[in-house]
Structures are given as C-alpha cells and as structure tokens.
mmCIF file of C-alpha atoms in Angstrom:
data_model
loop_
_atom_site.group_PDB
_atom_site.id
_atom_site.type_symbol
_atom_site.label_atom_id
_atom_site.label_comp_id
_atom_site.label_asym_id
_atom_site.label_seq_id
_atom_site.Cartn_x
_atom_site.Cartn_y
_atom_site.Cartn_z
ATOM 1 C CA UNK Q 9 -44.641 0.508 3.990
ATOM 2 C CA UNK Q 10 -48.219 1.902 4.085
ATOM 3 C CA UNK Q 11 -48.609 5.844 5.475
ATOM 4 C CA UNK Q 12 -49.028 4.724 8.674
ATOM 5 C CA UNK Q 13 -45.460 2.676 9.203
ATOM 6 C CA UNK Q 14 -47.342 -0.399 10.676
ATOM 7 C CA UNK Q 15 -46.887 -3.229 8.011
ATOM 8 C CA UNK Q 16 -45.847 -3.216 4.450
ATOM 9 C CA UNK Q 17 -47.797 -1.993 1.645
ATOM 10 C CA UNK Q 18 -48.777 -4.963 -0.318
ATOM 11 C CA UNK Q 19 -49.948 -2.873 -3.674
ATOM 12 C CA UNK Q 20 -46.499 -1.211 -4.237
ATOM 13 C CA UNK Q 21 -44.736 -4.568 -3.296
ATOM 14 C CA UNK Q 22 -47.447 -6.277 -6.266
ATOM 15 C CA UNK Q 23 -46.302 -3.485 -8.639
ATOM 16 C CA UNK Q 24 -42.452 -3.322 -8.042
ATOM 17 C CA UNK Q 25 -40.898 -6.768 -6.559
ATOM 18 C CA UNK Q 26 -40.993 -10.101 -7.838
ATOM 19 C CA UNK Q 27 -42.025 -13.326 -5.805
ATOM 20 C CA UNK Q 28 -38.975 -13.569 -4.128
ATOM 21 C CA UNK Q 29 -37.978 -9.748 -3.579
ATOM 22 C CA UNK Q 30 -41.804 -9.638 -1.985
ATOM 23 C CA UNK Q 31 -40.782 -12.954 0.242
ATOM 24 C CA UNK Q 32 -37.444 -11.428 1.954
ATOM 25 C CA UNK Q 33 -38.875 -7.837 2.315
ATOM 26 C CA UNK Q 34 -41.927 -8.790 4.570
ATOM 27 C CA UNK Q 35 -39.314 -10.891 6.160
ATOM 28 C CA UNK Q 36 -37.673 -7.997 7.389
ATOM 29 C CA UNK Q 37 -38.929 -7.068 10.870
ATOM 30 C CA UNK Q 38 -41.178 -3.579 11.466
ATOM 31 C CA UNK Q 39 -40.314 -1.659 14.645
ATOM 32 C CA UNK Q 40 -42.999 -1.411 16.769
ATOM 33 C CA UNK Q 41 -42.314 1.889 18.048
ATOM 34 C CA UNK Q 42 -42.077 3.889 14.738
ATOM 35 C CA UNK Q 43 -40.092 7.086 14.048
ATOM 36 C CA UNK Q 44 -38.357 9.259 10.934
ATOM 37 C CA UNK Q 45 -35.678 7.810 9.163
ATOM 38 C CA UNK Q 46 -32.683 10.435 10.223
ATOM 39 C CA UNK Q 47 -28.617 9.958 9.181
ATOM 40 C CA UNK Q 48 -26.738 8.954 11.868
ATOM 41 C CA UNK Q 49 -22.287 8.829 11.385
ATOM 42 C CA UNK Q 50 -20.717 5.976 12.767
ATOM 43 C CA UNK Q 51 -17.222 7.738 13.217
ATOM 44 C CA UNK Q 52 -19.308 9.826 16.242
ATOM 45 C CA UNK Q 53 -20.800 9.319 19.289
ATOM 46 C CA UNK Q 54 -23.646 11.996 18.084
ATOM 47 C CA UNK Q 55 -23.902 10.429 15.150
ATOM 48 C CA UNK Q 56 -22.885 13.982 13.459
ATOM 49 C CA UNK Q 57 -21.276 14.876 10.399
ATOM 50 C CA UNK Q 58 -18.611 18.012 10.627
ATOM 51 C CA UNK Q 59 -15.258 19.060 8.351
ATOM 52 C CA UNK Q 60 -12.986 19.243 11.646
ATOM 53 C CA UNK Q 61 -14.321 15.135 12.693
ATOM 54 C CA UNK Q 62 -13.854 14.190 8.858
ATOM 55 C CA UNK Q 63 -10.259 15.804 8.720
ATOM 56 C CA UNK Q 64 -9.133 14.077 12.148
ATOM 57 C CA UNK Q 65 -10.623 10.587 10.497
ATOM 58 C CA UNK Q 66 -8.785 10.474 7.267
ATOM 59 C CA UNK Q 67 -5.291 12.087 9.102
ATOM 60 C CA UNK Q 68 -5.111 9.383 11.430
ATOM 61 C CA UNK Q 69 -5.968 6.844 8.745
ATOM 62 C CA UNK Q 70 -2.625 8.216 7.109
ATOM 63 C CA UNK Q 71 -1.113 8.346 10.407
ATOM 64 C CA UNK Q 72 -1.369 5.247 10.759
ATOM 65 C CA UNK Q 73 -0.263 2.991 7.710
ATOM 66 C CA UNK Q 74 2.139 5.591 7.264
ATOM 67 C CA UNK Q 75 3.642 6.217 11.037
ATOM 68 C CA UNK Q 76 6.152 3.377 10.677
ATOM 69 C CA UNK Q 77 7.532 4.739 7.869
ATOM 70 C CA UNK Q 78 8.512 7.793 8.611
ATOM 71 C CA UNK Q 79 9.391 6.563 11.923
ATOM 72 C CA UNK Q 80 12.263 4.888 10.300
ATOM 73 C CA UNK Q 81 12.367 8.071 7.796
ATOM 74 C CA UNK Q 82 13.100 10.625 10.727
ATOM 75 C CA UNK Q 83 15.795 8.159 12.359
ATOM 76 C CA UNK Q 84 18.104 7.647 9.551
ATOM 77 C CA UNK Q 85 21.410 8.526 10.324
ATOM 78 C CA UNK Q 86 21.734 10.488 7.365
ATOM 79 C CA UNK Q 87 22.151 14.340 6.586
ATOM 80 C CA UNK Q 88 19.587 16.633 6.800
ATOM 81 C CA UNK Q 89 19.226 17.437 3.127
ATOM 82 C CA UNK Q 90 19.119 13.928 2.482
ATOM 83 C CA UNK Q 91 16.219 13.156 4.841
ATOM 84 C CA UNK Q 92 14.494 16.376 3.495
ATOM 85 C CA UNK Q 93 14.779 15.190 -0.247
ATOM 86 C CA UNK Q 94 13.791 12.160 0.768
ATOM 87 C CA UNK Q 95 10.659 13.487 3.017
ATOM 88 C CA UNK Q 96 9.988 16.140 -0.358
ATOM 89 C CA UNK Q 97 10.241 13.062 -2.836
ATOM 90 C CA UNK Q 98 7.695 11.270 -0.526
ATOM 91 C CA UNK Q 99 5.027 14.112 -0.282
ATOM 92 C CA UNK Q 100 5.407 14.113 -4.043
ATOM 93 C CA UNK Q 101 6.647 17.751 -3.728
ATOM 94 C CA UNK Q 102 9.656 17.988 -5.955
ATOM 95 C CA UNK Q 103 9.716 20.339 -8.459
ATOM 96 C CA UNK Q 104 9.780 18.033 -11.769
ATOM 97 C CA UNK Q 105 8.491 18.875 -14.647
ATOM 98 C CA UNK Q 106 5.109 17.234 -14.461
ATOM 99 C CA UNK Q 107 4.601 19.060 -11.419
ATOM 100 C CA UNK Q 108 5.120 22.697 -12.697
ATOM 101 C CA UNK Q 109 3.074 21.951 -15.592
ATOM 102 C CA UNK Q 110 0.334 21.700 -13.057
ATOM 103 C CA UNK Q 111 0.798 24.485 -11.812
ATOM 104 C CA UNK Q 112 0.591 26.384 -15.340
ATOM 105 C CA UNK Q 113 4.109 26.490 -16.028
ATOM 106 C CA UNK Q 114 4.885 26.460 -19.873
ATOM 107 C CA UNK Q 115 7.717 23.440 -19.982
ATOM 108 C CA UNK Q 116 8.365 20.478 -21.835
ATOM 109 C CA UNK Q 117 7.779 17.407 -19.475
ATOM 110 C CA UNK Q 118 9.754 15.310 -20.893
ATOM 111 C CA UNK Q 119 12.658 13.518 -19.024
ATOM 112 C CA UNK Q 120 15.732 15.535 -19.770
ATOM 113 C CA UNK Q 121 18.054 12.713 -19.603
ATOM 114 C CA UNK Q 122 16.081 9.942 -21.659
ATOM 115 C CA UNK Q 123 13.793 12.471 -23.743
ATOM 116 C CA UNK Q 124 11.122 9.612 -23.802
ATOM 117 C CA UNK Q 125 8.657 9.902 -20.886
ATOM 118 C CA UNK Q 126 7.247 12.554 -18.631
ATOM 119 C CA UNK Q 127 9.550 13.582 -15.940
ATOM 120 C CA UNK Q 128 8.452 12.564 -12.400
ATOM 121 C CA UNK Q 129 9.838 12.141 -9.006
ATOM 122 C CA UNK Q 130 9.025 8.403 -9.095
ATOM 123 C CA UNK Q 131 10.501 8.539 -12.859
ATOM 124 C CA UNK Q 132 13.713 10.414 -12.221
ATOM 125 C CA UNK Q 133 14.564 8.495 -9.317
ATOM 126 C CA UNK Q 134 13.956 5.082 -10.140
ATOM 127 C CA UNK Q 135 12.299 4.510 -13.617
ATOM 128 C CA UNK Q 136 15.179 6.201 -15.944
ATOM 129 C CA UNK Q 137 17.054 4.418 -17.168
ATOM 130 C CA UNK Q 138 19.907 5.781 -15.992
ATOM 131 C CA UNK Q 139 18.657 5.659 -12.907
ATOM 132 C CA UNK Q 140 17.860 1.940 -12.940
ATOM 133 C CA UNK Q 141 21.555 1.371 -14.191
ATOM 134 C CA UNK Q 142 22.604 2.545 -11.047
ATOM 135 C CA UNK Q 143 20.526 0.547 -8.841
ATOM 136 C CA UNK Q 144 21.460 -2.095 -10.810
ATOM 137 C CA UNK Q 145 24.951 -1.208 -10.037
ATOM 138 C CA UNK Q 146 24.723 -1.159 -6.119
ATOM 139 C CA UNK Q 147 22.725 -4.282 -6.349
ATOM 140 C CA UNK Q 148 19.964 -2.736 -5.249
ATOM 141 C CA UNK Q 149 17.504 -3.746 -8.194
ATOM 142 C CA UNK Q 150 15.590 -6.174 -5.814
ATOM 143 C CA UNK Q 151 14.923 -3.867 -3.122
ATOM 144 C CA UNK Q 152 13.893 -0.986 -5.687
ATOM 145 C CA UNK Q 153 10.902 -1.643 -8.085
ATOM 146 C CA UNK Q 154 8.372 0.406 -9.197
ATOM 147 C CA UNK Q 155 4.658 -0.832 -10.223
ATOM 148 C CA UNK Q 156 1.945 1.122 -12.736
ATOM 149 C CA UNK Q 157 0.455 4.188 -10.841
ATOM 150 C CA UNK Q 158 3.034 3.693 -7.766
ATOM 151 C CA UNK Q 159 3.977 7.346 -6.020
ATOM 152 C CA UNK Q 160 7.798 7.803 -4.529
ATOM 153 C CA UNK Q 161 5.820 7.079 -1.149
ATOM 154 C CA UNK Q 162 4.471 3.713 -2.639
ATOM 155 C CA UNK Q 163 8.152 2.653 -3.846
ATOM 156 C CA UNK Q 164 10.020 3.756 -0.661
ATOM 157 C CA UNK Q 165 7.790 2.099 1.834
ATOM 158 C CA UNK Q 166 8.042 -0.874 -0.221
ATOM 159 C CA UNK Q 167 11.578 -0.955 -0.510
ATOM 160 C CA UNK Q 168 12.181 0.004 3.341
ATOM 161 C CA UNK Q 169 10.194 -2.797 4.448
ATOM 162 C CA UNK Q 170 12.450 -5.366 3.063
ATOM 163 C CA UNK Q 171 15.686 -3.454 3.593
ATOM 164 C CA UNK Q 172 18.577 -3.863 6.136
ATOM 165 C CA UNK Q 173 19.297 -0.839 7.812
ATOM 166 C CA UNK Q 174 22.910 -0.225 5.805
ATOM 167 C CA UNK Q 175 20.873 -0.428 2.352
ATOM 168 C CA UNK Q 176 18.211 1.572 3.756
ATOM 169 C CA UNK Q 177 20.808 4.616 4.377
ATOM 170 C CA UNK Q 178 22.220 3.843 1.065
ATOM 171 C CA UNK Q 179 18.884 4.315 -0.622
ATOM 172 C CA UNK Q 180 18.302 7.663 1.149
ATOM 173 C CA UNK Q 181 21.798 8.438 -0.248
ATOM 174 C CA UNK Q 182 21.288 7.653 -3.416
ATOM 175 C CA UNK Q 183 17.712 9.179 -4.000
ATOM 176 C CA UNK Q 184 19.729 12.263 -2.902
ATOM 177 C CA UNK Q 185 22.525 11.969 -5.556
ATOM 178 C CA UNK Q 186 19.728 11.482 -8.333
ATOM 179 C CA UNK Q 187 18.164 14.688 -7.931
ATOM 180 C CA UNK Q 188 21.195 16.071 -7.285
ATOM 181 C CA UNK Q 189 22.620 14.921 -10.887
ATOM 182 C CA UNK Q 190 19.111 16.205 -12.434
ATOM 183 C CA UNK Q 191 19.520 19.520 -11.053
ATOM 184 C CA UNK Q 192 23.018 19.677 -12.659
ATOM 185 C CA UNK Q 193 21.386 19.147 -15.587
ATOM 186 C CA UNK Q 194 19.308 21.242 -15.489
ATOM 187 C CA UNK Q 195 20.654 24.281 -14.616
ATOM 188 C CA UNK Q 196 24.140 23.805 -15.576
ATOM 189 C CA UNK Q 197 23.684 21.591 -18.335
ATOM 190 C CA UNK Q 198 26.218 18.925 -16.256
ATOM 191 C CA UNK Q 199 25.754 15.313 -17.008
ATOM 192 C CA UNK Q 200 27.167 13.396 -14.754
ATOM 193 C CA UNK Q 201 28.555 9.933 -15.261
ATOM 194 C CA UNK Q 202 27.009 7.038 -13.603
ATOM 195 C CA UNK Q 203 30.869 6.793 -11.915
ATOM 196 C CA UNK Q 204 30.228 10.597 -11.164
ATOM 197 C CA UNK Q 205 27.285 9.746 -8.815
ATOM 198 C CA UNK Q 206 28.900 7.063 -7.365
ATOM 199 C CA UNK Q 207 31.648 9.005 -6.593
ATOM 200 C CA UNK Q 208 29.375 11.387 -4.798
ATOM 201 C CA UNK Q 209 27.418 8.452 -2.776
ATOM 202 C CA UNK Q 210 30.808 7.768 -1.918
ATOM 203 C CA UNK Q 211 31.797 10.723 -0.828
ATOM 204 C CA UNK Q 212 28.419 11.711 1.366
ATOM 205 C CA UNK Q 213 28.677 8.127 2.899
ATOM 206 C CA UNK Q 214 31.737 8.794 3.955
ATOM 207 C CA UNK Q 215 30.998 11.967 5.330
ATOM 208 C CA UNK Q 216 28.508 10.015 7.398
ATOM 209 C CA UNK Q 217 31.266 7.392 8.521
ATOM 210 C CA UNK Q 218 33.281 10.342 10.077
ATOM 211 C CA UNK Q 219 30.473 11.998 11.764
ATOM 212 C CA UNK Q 220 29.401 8.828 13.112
ATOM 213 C CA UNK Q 221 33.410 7.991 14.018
ATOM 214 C CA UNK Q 222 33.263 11.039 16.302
ATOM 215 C CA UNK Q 223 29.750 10.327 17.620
ATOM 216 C CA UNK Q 224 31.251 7.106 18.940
ATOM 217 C CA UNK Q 225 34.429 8.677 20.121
ATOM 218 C CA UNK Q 226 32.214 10.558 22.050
ATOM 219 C CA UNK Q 227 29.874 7.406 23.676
ATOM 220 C CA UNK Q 228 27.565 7.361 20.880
ATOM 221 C CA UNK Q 229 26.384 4.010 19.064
ATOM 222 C CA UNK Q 230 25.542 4.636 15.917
ATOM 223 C CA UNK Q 231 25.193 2.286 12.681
ATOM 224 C CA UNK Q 232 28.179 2.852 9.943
ATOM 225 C CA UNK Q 233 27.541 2.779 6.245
ATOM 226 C CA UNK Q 234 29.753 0.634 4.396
ATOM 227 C CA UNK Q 235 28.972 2.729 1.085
ATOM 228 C CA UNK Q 236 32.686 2.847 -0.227
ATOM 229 C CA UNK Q 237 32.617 -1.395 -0.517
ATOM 230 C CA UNK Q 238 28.900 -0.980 -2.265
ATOM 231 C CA UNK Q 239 29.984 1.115 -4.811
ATOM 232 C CA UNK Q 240 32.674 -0.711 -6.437
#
C-alpha cells in the first residue's frame, strides 16, 4: 500500500507480483478507517500474550484428550503400586536405562534381557521379546501393539480403549509384573521365567479377588478378575 494506507501501491505491485498475484491483491478490500497493524491472540479476550494464559491453554488441551484415560486409570480396582507403575510408565518416568543416560548417567542402554535394543519403558514392557511372549500368552497380543515413535501413554490409551474391563485390570497387572521381573534383574541378577511372572499375575490377581470378596461381604460391588483362568 502507498504511505498513506489509502489504495495500493501500483509500482511495488509492477515490480514484485505477476498478473494474477496483482489481480487478487487489489481485490482485497482497504479499510476505510486506517490504523497500525498490532498482534492480537485469539486464545484471549485482550487479545494478549502471557506464560500463565499459554500454560492454562496447552494443560487443558492435555486435560482433555487425556481426562478419559486416566479417569479409567484412577478407578481400576487394582493395588496402589500397580496404579502408580502404571501412572509412572505413562508419564514416561521410569527409571530405564535410556532415561538415566539423559540425565548423564554413565550406563549401557541396552535391554538387559535381549541385549539388542535400547531399554525403554515402552520397550521393556511391551516390545521385548520376552515381553511380547507373554502377551502372547494371555492372549492379549490384539489388545497390546506398539507403533514407531509410540510412548507407554500412546500404547495404553490405545489398548484401554478397546479393552473389557477384566483385561484392562489384567494389563495394569501385568505392566506391574514386567518391571517387577526387570528390577530382579537388575539388582539381583534374578531372571524370572515367563511361568515365574505368571505365577506372580496370579498371585496379585488373586490378592485382588479376596479384597474384593470382602468388599462385597461388606455391601460393596466391585468387578472380580478372573486372572487365575487367563493364565493357564
């Protein structure tokens, strides 16, 4: 537009547009009451940018796509240190390898039962291939699958989505008995048998029977986990 802000400068639309480009720009409309360009945010009413309006934005965004999740997270009727693995594995907090590399630890990030790739919480829990054996074993391969560049959060939504609430629980469980077995490993040099963990899904599931058992003798309704019949 020419200094004034009244019509468009025809020399620097000569030098700089073609026919066309020249055609559609003087077909956009000139204000009549003219004034200075300024920014102006759509997310508020004043049209101004702050750090505390951006943060509430992108939380609820999260909030959001994520509040049915852990809606269904936070009601499991499962232990607490099963919920909090599973909330830990989520937030991509666990302490794998990978992750205490990052943080300038000196370790070899290698997966300690497969020695092939990098050990992390998506990897230990359902890319190993011990791990996937034991999916495979509950019949659960169809319900867990991982895809390129998923996080734990990624594969759990995913898999909670199309679960019944009996192999929901038993995925909780069993996320739990994974890192459970790596830890062994790890600091007691234990490897335990595929039979080993489900021995130990077993045994947690039917901890959660009982409890439930006496929630019911007591009025309560709660779902029961038929874990000992999915683990033969």
């Amino acid at each position: 537009m020419d200094e004034h802000g009244s019509k468009w400068d025809e020399d620097v639309l000569n030098d700089l547009c073609n026919d066309r480009d020249k055609r559609l720009i003087k077909q956009i409309p000139i204000p009549i009451r003219s004034r200075s360009d300024s920014w102006y945010w759509i997310q508020d009413d004043k049209g101004e940018v702050s750090v505390k309006r951006c943060y509430r934005c992108i939380q609820g965004e999260a909030e959001c796509t994520e509040k049915a999740f852990w809606r269904r997270i936070w009601r499991m009727e499962l232990p607490g240190k099963v919920v909090n693995l599973i909330w830990r594995a989520a937030r991509d907090v666990l302490p794998t390898t990978v992750a205490l590399q990052s943080k300038h630890v000196n370790v070899d990030t290698r997966c300690g039962w497969c020695q092939i790739n990098s050990e992390t919480a998506v990897h230990v829990l359902f890319e190993c291939t011990f791990a996937k054996e034991i999916w495979e074993m509950l019949r659960l391969q169809n319900v867990i699958h991982t895809e390129e560049g998923d996080s734990v959060l990624c594969v759990l939504k995913r898999a909670l989505q199309s679960a019944s609430k009996e192999q929901g629980l038993l995925i909780g469980l069993l996320c739990w008995c994974l890192w459970f077995r790596r830890n062994k490993w790890v600091w007691e040099r234990n490897n335990m048998s595929t039979f080993g963990i489900k021995s130990l899904a077993w045994s947690k599931g039917s901890d959660v029977q009982e409890e439930y058992r006496c929630s019911n003798d007591n009025g309560l309704n709660h779902p029961l986990v038929n874990i000992d019949a999915s683990c033969r």
